[in-house]
Amino acid sequence: MDYELTGEQKKLQQDVALFCAREIAPGAQKLDVSPKEEVGSFIRENLRKLGEAGFLGAGLAGDSLDLVEHYVAGEEIAKACASTFLSARASVFMCGGLIKLFSEAEKQEKYLPGLMKGDLVGAVAYTEAEAGSDIASIATTAKNEGGTWILNGVKDIVGNAPIADVLIVLAYTDMEAGAEKGMSLFIVERDAKGLNIGSPLETMGLRGLPLSEVRLDNCEAKEILGGEPGKGYGQLDRILKMGAVSIVSLSVGIGMACMEKATQHAKSRKAFGRQIGKYQGVGFKLADMFTGNDLGRMLGLRAAWAMNRGENEADILGACAKLFATESTTNIANLAMQIFAGHGYIKGTDIERLYRDAKFGEICEGPSEIQRTIIAKNELDKFA
Ligand SMILES: Cc1cc2nc3c(=O)[nH]c(=O)nc-3n(C[C@H](O)[C@H](O)[C@H](O)COP(=O)(O)OP(=O)(O)OC[C@H]3O[C@@H](n4cnc5c(N)ncnc54)[C@H](O)[C@@H]3O)c2cc1C
């Protein structure tokens, strides 16, 4: 058994960490408090910087998706600015990943270089007002009219939508066939007729992520992802399962930022004549934070490694990693806030931002309850 990253992976980690500390982290706070109308241009700039440095498409450059590489770069980007990572992830890992895994070579050539450089921004739209975790309940439909697919429906929460050049949209092409055979993913370009992007949505955390509703009013989509209808559910399910690893990197990145800031504070802040970190009540919190981050990273990397190798249990390991790391990060942010106490609670501080950002992992893309359900079912099936 070897827990070491390869030399290349270590170098990637160091390079991304240095780059992000210099180019991305200093703007994280400003991005968080910018008016929603302004975050789009800010984020585009961050994506371009990451693209030019060659880090935006980490894990997507080879023949298949490299989850370990994606994790290693992702944790460092998220540590510097969680909103930037989430936007980069929606654009390149989710939208670009779907194109890479399932579309023809011609489409890959058309979109992937631009997405990986940050010249194009991608988004993936599946959530609706009546369908989040229960993807099968979406109401959006697509009908083929003379070779053009006409989409109708509303996707109510779509990351990157306000700035997206290309969107991948989930719709029923045959509702009677059910989700697994009747859904398809469509590539919809920004200028498609009938595509309407709503006003930016305000969020509690990750405020730097451009987010809005997407309305499809007889929207014309020329392309089905992969060319054949009826494969959308499986395609989306695949990228979401891989995406669990990516959410772990987001959460551990936030956890690492919390731990670093809380440790600095524990060393510099004095109370009753001593560094507060010297009090056991504070030191134990740092110990729990370190342990949570380390376990989250270990589970995330193990799931990534298993997915790269196509291991049978890889998806369950991904579910376990997402469940543990995201809940652990909420706890870590809470401990960090406790160490900063009133001085962390003031709006505009890093800890206040990280505390709000931390919750997202637990509620997105298969909230904890769904991960527990998946893991429990796997256990029950194993012993059937
Ligand atoms: C910042 C942000 C960015 C996002 N970006 C995107 C995006 O780019 N594209 C997109 O399509 N969507 C996006 N979303 C939406 C997100 O993916 C959904 O919010 C998420 O999938 C959960 O769905 P929901 O909110 O409808 O919750 P629901 O699925 O309605 O769940 C509500 C609660 O019920 C629980 N629950 C549901 N079913 C079960 C069950 N069977 N057993 C036990 N408990 C259950 C859940 O765990 C949860 O606690 C984004 C959301 C946010 C906040």
Coordinates of C-alpha atoms and ligand atoms in Angstrom, one line a residue:
M1 CA 0.0 0.0 0.0
D2 CA 1.4 3.4 -1.0
Y3 CA -0.3 6.6 0.1
E4 CA 2.2 8.9 -1.7
L5 CA 1.1 11.1 -4.6
T6 CA 3.3 10.8 -7.6
G7 CA 6.0 13.4 -8.2
E8 CA 3.8 15.0 -10.9
Q9 CA 0.8 15.1 -8.6
K10 CA 2.9 16.7 -5.9
K11 CA 4.2 19.3 -8.3
L12 CA 0.7 20.1 -9.5
Q13 CA -0.4 20.5 -5.9
Q14 CA 2.5 22.9 -5.1
D15 CA 2.1 24.9 -8.3
V16 CA -1.6 25.3 -7.9
A17 CA -1.2 26.3 -4.2
L18 CA 1.4 28.9 -5.0
F19 CA -0.5 30.3 -8.0
C20 CA -3.8 30.5 -6.1
A21 CA -2.2 32.1 -3.0
R22 CA -0.9 34.8 -5.3
E23 CA -3.6 35.2 -7.9
I24 CA -7.0 34.0 -6.5
A25 CA -7.0 34.1 -2.7
P26 CA -6.5 37.9 -2.4
G27 CA -9.7 38.5 -4.3
A28 CA -11.9 36.0 -2.5
Q29 CA -13.3 38.4 0.0
K30 CA -14.0 41.1 -2.5
L31 CA -15.8 38.6 -4.8
D32 CA -17.9 37.5 -1.9
V33 CA -19.2 41.0 -1.1
S34 CA -19.5 42.2 -4.8
P35 CA -23.0 42.8 -6.0
K36 CA -24.4 39.8 -7.9
E37 CA -24.4 41.7 -11.2
E38 CA -20.6 42.1 -10.9
V39 CA -19.5 38.6 -9.9
G40 CA -19.7 37.4 -13.5
S41 CA -16.8 39.4 -14.9
F42 CA -14.8 38.8 -11.7
I43 CA -15.3 35.0 -12.0
R44 CA -14.6 35.0 -15.8
E45 CA -11.3 36.7 -15.0
N46 CA -10.4 34.1 -12.4
L47 CA -11.3 31.3 -14.8
R48 CA -9.1 32.8 -17.5
K49 CA -6.2 33.1 -15.0
L50 CA -6.5 29.5 -14.0
G51 CA -6.9 28.5 -17.7
E52 CA -3.8 30.4 -18.8
A53 CA -1.8 28.8 -16.0
G54 CA -3.1 25.4 -17.2
F55 CA -4.9 24.5 -14.0
L56 CA -8.5 24.9 -15.0
G57 CA -8.7 21.6 -16.8
A58 CA -6.7 19.6 -14.3
G59 CA -7.9 16.0 -14.7
L60 CA -9.4 16.5 -18.1
A61 CA -6.3 16.7 -20.3
G62 CA -5.7 13.0 -20.7
D63 CA -7.6 10.2 -22.5
S64 CA -10.1 9.8 -19.6
L65 CA -11.0 11.8 -16.6
D66 CA -8.2 11.7 -13.9
L67 CA -10.1 12.1 -10.6
V68 CA -6.9 12.2 -8.5
E69 CA -5.5 15.1 -10.5
H70 CA -8.8 16.9 -10.4
Y71 CA -8.9 16.4 -6.6
V72 CA -5.4 17.6 -6.0
A73 CA -5.8 20.8 -8.0
G74 CA -9.4 21.3 -6.8
E75 CA -8.6 21.3 -3.1
E76 CA -6.0 24.1 -3.6
I77 CA -8.3 26.2 -5.7
A78 CA -11.2 25.8 -3.2
K79 CA -8.9 26.7 -0.3
A80 CA -8.1 30.0 -2.1
C81 CA -11.7 30.8 -3.1
A82 CA -14.5 28.3 -2.9
S83 CA -16.7 30.3 -5.3
T84 CA -14.1 30.2 -8.0
F85 CA -13.6 26.5 -7.6
L86 CA -17.4 25.9 -7.8
S87 CA -17.6 27.9 -11.0
A88 CA -14.6 26.2 -12.5
R89 CA -16.0 22.9 -11.6
A90 CA -19.4 23.6 -13.1
S91 CA -17.8 24.8 -16.3
V92 CA -14.9 22.4 -16.9
F93 CA -15.5 19.3 -14.7
M94 CA -19.3 19.0 -15.1
C95 CA -20.0 20.5 -18.5
G96 CA -16.6 19.7 -20.0
G97 CA -16.5 16.3 -18.3
L98 CA -19.9 15.4 -19.9
I99 CA -18.7 16.5 -23.3
K100 CA -15.4 14.6 -22.9
L101 CA -17.0 11.4 -21.6
F102 CA -20.0 11.2 -23.9
S103 CA -19.8 13.4 -27.0
E104 CA -18.3 12.8 -30.4
A105 CA -14.7 13.9 -31.2
E106 CA -15.9 16.8 -33.2
K107 CA -17.9 18.3 -30.3
Q108 CA -14.9 17.7 -27.9
E109 CA -12.7 19.7 -30.3
K110 CA -15.3 22.4 -30.5
Y111 CA -15.8 23.0 -26.8
L112 CA -13.1 21.5 -24.6
P113 CA -10.1 23.7 -25.5
G114 CA -12.1 26.9 -24.8
L115 CA -13.6 25.5 -21.6
M116 CA -10.1 24.4 -20.3
K117 CA -8.6 27.8 -21.2
G118 CA -11.4 29.8 -19.6
D119 CA -12.4 31.4 -22.9
L120 CA -15.7 29.6 -22.8
V121 CA -17.8 29.1 -19.7
G122 CA -20.0 26.0 -19.3
A123 CA -23.0 25.1 -17.1
V124 CA -25.1 22.0 -16.4
A125 CA -28.9 22.5 -15.8
Y126 CA -31.0 19.7 -14.3
T127 CA -32.6 21.0 -11.0
E128 CA -36.2 22.2 -11.2
A129 CA -38.6 23.7 -8.6
E130 CA -40.2 20.2 -8.2
A131 CA -37.1 18.1 -8.8
G132 CA -33.8 18.2 -7.0
S133 CA -32.4 15.0 -5.6
D134 CA -35.3 13.2 -7.4
I135 CA -34.1 13.9 -10.9
A136 CA -36.7 11.6 -12.5
S137 CA -39.4 14.1 -11.5
I138 CA -38.2 16.9 -13.9
A139 CA -40.9 18.3 -16.1
T140 CA -38.7 19.7 -19.0
T141 CA -39.5 18.1 -22.3
A142 CA -37.8 18.0 -25.7
K143 CA -39.6 17.2 -29.0
N144 CA -38.0 16.6 -32.3
E145 CA -39.5 18.9 -34.9
G146 CA -38.0 18.5 -38.3
G147 CA -34.6 17.7 -37.0
T148 CA -34.5 20.5 -34.4
W149 CA -35.1 19.6 -30.7
I150 CA -37.5 22.0 -29.1
L151 CA -37.1 22.3 -25.3
N152 CA -39.7 23.6 -22.8
G153 CA -39.2 23.9 -19.0
V154 CA -37.6 25.8 -16.2
K155 CA -34.3 25.0 -14.5
D156 CA -34.5 27.0 -11.3
I157 CA -30.9 26.9 -9.9
V158 CA -28.1 26.8 -12.4
G159 CA -24.5 27.6 -11.5
N160 CA -22.7 29.8 -14.1
A161 CA -25.9 30.4 -16.0
P162 CA -25.5 34.2 -16.1
I163 CA -22.2 33.9 -17.8
A164 CA -22.4 30.5 -19.6
D165 CA -21.6 30.2 -23.3
V166 CA -22.7 26.6 -23.4
L167 CA -25.2 24.7 -21.3
I168 CA -26.0 21.1 -21.0
V169 CA -29.7 20.7 -20.2
L170 CA -31.6 17.6 -19.0
A171 CA -35.0 17.0 -20.6
Y172 CA -37.4 14.1 -21.2
T173 CA -37.4 13.0 -24.8
D174 CA -39.9 10.2 -24.0
M175 CA -41.6 10.5 -20.6
E176 CA -43.4 7.2 -20.9
A177 CA -40.1 5.4 -21.2
G178 CA -39.2 6.6 -17.7
A179 CA -36.0 8.3 -16.5
E180 CA -33.4 5.7 -17.4
K181 CA -34.5 5.4 -21.0
G182 CA -36.5 8.5 -21.7
M183 CA -34.1 11.3 -20.7
S184 CA -31.5 13.1 -22.8
L185 CA -28.9 15.7 -22.3
F186 CA -28.8 18.6 -24.8
I187 CA -26.0 21.0 -25.7
V188 CA -27.5 24.4 -25.8
E189 CA -25.5 27.4 -26.9
R190 CA -25.9 30.9 -25.4
D191 CA -27.5 32.4 -28.4
A192 CA -30.1 29.6 -28.9
K193 CA -33.5 30.8 -29.7
G194 CA -35.8 30.5 -26.7
L195 CA -33.1 30.4 -24.1
N196 CA -33.8 32.9 -21.3
I197 CA -31.4 33.4 -18.4
G198 CA -33.0 34.8 -15.3
S199 CA -31.7 37.5 -13.0
P200 CA -28.8 36.5 -10.7
L201 CA -29.9 34.6 -7.5
E202 CA -28.6 35.6 -4.1
T203 CA -27.2 32.9 -1.9
M204 CA -26.2 32.5 1.7
G205 CA -22.7 31.3 0.8
L206 CA -20.5 30.9 -2.3
R207 CA -21.8 34.3 -3.2
G208 CA -19.1 34.6 -5.9
L209 CA -20.8 31.9 -8.0
P210 CA -23.0 33.4 -10.7
L211 CA -26.3 31.6 -10.4
S212 CA -29.7 32.0 -12.0
E213 CA -32.8 30.4 -13.3
V214 CA -32.9 29.2 -16.9
R215 CA -36.1 29.2 -18.9
L216 CA -36.5 27.1 -22.0
D217 CA -39.4 28.6 -24.0
N218 CA -39.5 26.6 -27.2
C219 CA -35.8 26.6 -27.0
E220 CA -34.0 25.3 -30.0
A221 CA -31.2 22.8 -29.3
K222 CA -29.4 21.2 -32.2
E223 CA -27.4 18.6 -30.4
I224 CA -28.1 15.7 -28.1
L225 CA -25.0 14.8 -26.1
G226 CA -23.6 11.7 -27.7
G227 CA -26.1 11.9 -30.6
E228 CA -28.6 9.4 -29.4
P229 CA -31.7 10.1 -27.2
G230 CA -32.5 8.2 -24.1
K231 CA -29.0 8.2 -22.5
G232 CA -29.2 11.4 -20.5
Y233 CA -30.0 9.9 -17.1
G234 CA -27.1 7.5 -17.1
Q235 CA -24.7 10.2 -18.4
L236 CA -25.7 12.7 -15.7
D237 CA -25.6 10.0 -13.0
R238 CA -22.0 9.1 -14.1
I239 CA -20.7 12.7 -13.8
L240 CA -22.6 13.3 -10.5
K241 CA -21.0 10.1 -9.0
M242 CA -17.6 11.3 -10.2
G243 CA -18.5 14.7 -9.0
A244 CA -18.7 13.5 -5.4
V245 CA -14.9 13.4 -5.4
S246 CA -14.9 17.0 -6.7
I247 CA -17.3 18.1 -3.9
V248 CA -14.9 16.5 -1.4
S249 CA -12.1 18.6 -2.7
L250 CA -14.3 21.7 -2.4
S251 CA -15.1 20.9 1.2
V252 CA -11.6 19.9 2.3
G253 CA -10.3 23.1 0.6
I254 CA -12.7 25.1 2.7
G255 CA -11.8 23.1 5.8
M256 CA -8.1 23.7 5.2
A257 CA -8.6 27.4 4.9
C258 CA -10.6 27.4 8.2
M259 CA -7.9 25.4 9.9
E260 CA -5.1 27.7 8.7
K261 CA -6.9 30.9 9.7
A262 CA -8.0 29.5 13.1
T263 CA -4.4 28.2 13.8
Q264 CA -2.9 31.7 13.0
H265 CA -5.5 33.3 15.3
A266 CA -4.9 30.7 18.1
K267 CA -1.2 31.7 17.9
S268 CA -1.6 35.4 17.7
R269 CA -4.6 36.1 20.0
K270 CA -3.9 36.4 23.7
A271 CA -6.4 36.1 26.5
F272 CA -5.7 36.1 30.2
G273 CA -2.0 36.6 29.4
R274 CA -1.5 33.5 27.2
Q275 CA -1.9 32.6 23.5
I276 CA -5.4 31.1 23.3
G277 CA -4.0 28.1 21.4
K278 CA -2.3 27.1 24.6
Y279 CA -5.6 26.5 26.3
Q280 CA -6.7 23.0 25.9
G281 CA -10.2 24.1 25.0
V282 CA -8.8 25.8 21.9
G283 CA -6.0 23.4 21.1
F284 CA -8.4 20.4 21.0
K285 CA -10.5 22.2 18.4
L286 CA -7.4 22.5 16.2
A287 CA -6.8 18.8 16.7
D288 CA -10.3 17.9 15.6
M289 CA -10.1 20.2 12.6
F290 CA -6.8 18.6 11.5
T291 CA -8.2 15.1 11.9
G292 CA -11.4 15.9 10.0
N293 CA -9.5 17.4 7.1
D294 CA -7.0 14.6 6.9
L295 CA -9.7 11.9 7.0
G296 CA -11.8 13.8 4.4
R297 CA -8.8 14.1 2.1
M298 CA -7.9 10.4 2.5
L299 CA -11.5 9.3 1.7
G300 CA -11.7 11.7 -1.3
L301 CA -8.4 10.5 -2.7
R302 CA -9.2 6.9 -2.1
A303 CA -12.5 7.3 -4.0
A304 CA -10.7 9.2 -6.8
W305 CA -8.1 6.5 -7.1
A306 CA -10.7 3.7 -7.1
M307 CA -12.7 5.6 -9.8
N308 CA -9.6 6.0 -11.9
R309 CA -9.0 2.3 -11.7
G310 CA -12.7 1.4 -12.3
E311 CA -13.0 -0.5 -9.0
N312 CA -16.4 -2.1 -8.3
E313 CA -16.9 -0.2 -5.0
A314 CA -15.6 3.2 -6.4
D315 CA -19.0 4.9 -6.4
I316 CA -19.8 3.8 -2.9
L317 CA -16.4 5.1 -1.7
G318 CA -17.3 8.4 -3.4
A319 CA -20.6 8.5 -1.5
C320 CA -18.9 7.7 1.8
A321 CA -16.2 10.4 1.1
K322 CA -18.8 13.0 0.2
L323 CA -20.9 12.2 3.3
F324 CA -18.0 12.3 5.7
A325 CA -16.0 15.2 4.3
T326 CA -18.9 17.6 3.7
E327 CA -20.4 17.1 7.2
S328 CA -16.9 17.3 8.7
T329 CA -16.3 20.6 7.0
T330 CA -19.5 22.1 8.4
N331 CA -18.1 21.1 11.9
I332 CA -14.6 22.4 11.1
A333 CA -16.1 25.8 10.0
N334 CA -18.1 25.9 13.3
L335 CA -14.9 25.1 15.3
A336 CA -13.0 27.9 13.5
M337 CA -15.8 30.4 14.2
Q338 CA -15.7 29.3 17.9
I339 CA -11.9 30.0 18.0
F340 CA -12.4 33.5 16.4
A341 CA -15.6 34.0 18.5
G342 CA -17.1 37.5 18.1
H343 CA -14.2 38.7 15.9
G344 CA -15.1 36.0 13.3
Y345 CA -18.8 36.8 13.4
I346 CA -18.3 40.3 11.9
K347 CA -19.4 40.5 8.3
G348 CA -16.5 40.8 5.9
T349 CA -14.1 38.5 7.8
D350 CA -12.7 35.4 6.1
I351 CA -14.1 33.1 8.8
E352 CA -17.6 34.5 8.3
R353 CA -17.4 33.8 4.6
L354 CA -15.9 30.3 5.0
Y355 CA -18.6 29.4 7.6
R356 CA -21.3 30.3 5.1
D357 CA -19.5 28.5 2.2
A358 CA -19.0 25.3 4.2
K359 CA -22.7 24.3 4.4
F360 CA -23.0 23.8 0.6
G361 CA -21.3 20.5 0.4
E362 CA -23.8 18.8 2.6
I363 CA -26.9 19.9 0.7
C364 CA -25.8 19.8 -3.0
E365 CA -25.8 17.0 -5.5
G366 CA -27.2 14.3 -3.3
P367 CA -27.5 15.8 0.2
S368 CA -26.2 13.7 3.1
E369 CA -29.6 11.9 3.4
I370 CA -29.2 10.6 -0.2
Q371 CA -25.6 9.6 0.3
R372 CA -26.7 7.6 3.5
T373 CA -29.5 6.0 1.5
I374 CA -27.1 4.9 -1.2
I375 CA -24.6 3.5 1.2
A376 CA -27.2 1.7 3.3
K377 CA -28.8 0.2 0.2
N378 CA -25.4 -1.1 -1.0
E379 CA -24.8 -2.7 2.4
L380 CA -28.2 -4.3 2.5
D381 CA -27.8 -5.6 -1.1
K382 CA -24.4 -7.0 -0.2
F383 CA -25.8 -9.2 2.5
A384 CA -29.0 -10.1 0.6
Ligands
LIG1 C1 -25.0 27.3 -4.9 C2 -25.8 26.2 -5.7 C3 -25.4 25.8 -6.9 C4 -26.1 24.9 -7.7 N1 -25.8 24.6 -8.9 C5 -26.6 23.8 -9.7 C6 -26.3 23.6 -11.1 O1 -25.3 24.1 -11.6 N2 -27.1 22.9 -11.8 C7 -28.3 22.3 -11.3 O2 -29.0 21.7 -12.0 N3 -28.5 22.5 -9.9 C8 -27.7 23.2 -9.1 N4 -28.0 23.4 -7.8 C9 -29.1 22.7 -7.2 C10 -28.7 21.5 -6.3 O3 -28.1 20.6 -7.2 C11 -29.9 21.0 -5.6 O4 -30.3 22.0 -4.6 C12 -29.6 19.7 -4.9 O5 -29.5 18.7 -5.8 C13 -30.7 19.3 -3.9 O6 -31.9 19.4 -4.4 P1 -33.1 20.2 -3.7 O7 -32.6 21.5 -3.2 O8 -34.3 20.2 -4.6 O9 -33.5 19.3 -2.4 P2 -34.5 18.1 -2.3 O10 -34.0 17.0 -3.3 O11 -35.9 18.6 -2.4 O12 -34.2 17.6 -0.9 C14 -34.8 18.3 0.3 C15 -34.4 17.4 1.5 O13 -35.1 16.2 1.4 C16 -34.1 15.1 1.6 N5 -34.5 14.0 0.8 C17 -34.9 14.0 -0.5 N6 -35.2 12.7 -0.9 C18 -34.9 11.9 0.1 C19 -34.9 10.5 0.3 N7 -35.3 9.7 -0.6 N8 -34.6 10.0 1.5 C20 -34.2 10.9 2.5 N9 -34.1 12.2 2.4 C21 -34.5 12.7 1.2 C22 -32.8 15.7 1.1 O14 -31.7 15.0 1.5 C23 -32.9 17.1 1.6 O15 -32.6 17.1 3.0 C24 -27.3 24.3 -7.1 C25 -27.6 24.7 -5.8 C26 -26.9 25.6 -5.1 C27 -27.4 26.0 -3.7

